[in-house]
Amino acid sequence: MADETAAAETGAPEATPEANGAKRKKLLRILAIVVVTVAVLWGLWYFLTQAGRVHTDNAYVGADSAQVTALVSGPVKEVRVSGTQAVKKGDILVILDDADQRIAVADAEAALRLARQRYGQASATADAARARVSARGADIAQARARLRDANATVERARAELARRESIAGTGAVSGEELTSARAALASASAARDLAAAGIASAEATRGSASGDLGAAEAVVRGTTVDTAPDVAAAEARLEKAKLDLARTVLRAPVDGIVTNRQVQVGQRIAAGAPIMILVPISTAYVDANFKESQFEDIRIGQPVELVSDYYGGDVVFRGKVVGVAGGTGAAFSLIPAQNATGNWVKVVQRLPVRIALDPKQLKEHPLRVGLSMEATIDTRGN
């Protein structure tokens, strides 16, 4: 049996070197055709889908966060939100004890009523001063009338004295009558002087009354009870007190997620102290840091595709370029790079590109600030 097998093997035709070489060449041609075909297909795919696209995985989600700050001081009465909670604009976040603010409002209201009362008193004082000026004018008129009457009396007394003196030598007038006439003239002259002094006194009194009237009118001149400075100042203080009272209720300024809550019930917080941060994830954006060598064709308005590890490659976010930063991150770092030394080595810099995301996609797939993204800008529409 072994001999038969050996004979059979010896009788089989052996492959020639020429046949093996032809077979090898054929395989190489097939392999070359496959490689060329794959290369052509890959080149066609790259040209149609990847050419003119710039990519970076150095991109991060950002948002213009809103810092909630207490505008008035006071103890915390109630905290209505917790960390990671979603809130809407206007929702109540924290309530402070408002006892001090309510007292301030009551005090300001009392001050406003007092200011209005004082304005009414000033107006009444002006009216009274005006009446006194009118009365002093009447007194002056009376004093002048008395002076005219006194002048007439003096003239009559002087005439009587002259007449008696002219006939005194004839004995028709006694010495007593002559003395009486002289006394009457002196009395009339004194009465005239008193009437003249009365005019001066009345005029001085009217001057004083006019001064009081001017001072009283200066308080109310050109104003009403609503526009008087003291009343306006009191109203402003009341508005301020009411504003402080309203500020004891802290509300959400935007829609967002509560982050970094730093307030507890019973804690006394000072005015200006930050108590939490609201992150408006519905308006999140992406800052993608592209190499400076990639900016040849990047333009504002170009479409962008973004992928986040948070959702995986199944979710592709659509966005567009809305801006390019004014400098690299190194240029605005706390300690900028100093390249004036002799051992300088060039390092490719990265420049942030702001990318706006589709709000509908953000609503369906909300992101969080700080998440990393992969961004690809399509520059073919240049």
Coordinates of N, CA and C in Angstrom, one line a residue, residues 69-73 269-275:
T69 N -27.5 87.5 44.1 CA -26.9 88.2 45.2 C -27.9 88.9 46.0
A70 N -27.7 88.8 47.3 CA -28.6 89.5 48.3 C -28.4 91.0 48.2
L71 N -29.4 91.8 48.0 CA -29.3 93.2 47.9 C -29.6 93.9 49.2
V72 N -30.1 93.2 50.1 CA -30.3 93.7 51.5 C -29.9 92.7 52.5
S73 N -29.5 93.1 53.6 CA -29.0 92.2 54.7 C -30.2 91.7 55.5
I269 N -27.2 87.0 56.1 CA -26.4 87.3 55.0 C -26.3 88.8 54.9
A270 N -25.2 89.3 54.4 CA -24.9 90.7 54.2 C -25.3 91.1 52.8
A271 N -25.6 92.4 52.6 CA -26.0 92.9 51.3 C -24.8 92.8 50.4
G272 N -25.0 92.3 49.2 CA -23.9 92.1 48.2 C -23.3 90.7 48.3
A273 N -23.7 89.8 49.2 CA -23.2 88.5 49.3 C -23.8 87.6 48.3
P274 N -23.0 86.9 47.5 CA -23.5 85.9 46.5 C -24.0 84.7 47.3
I275 N -25.2 84.2 46.9 CA -25.8 83.0 47.6 C -25.9 81.8 46.7

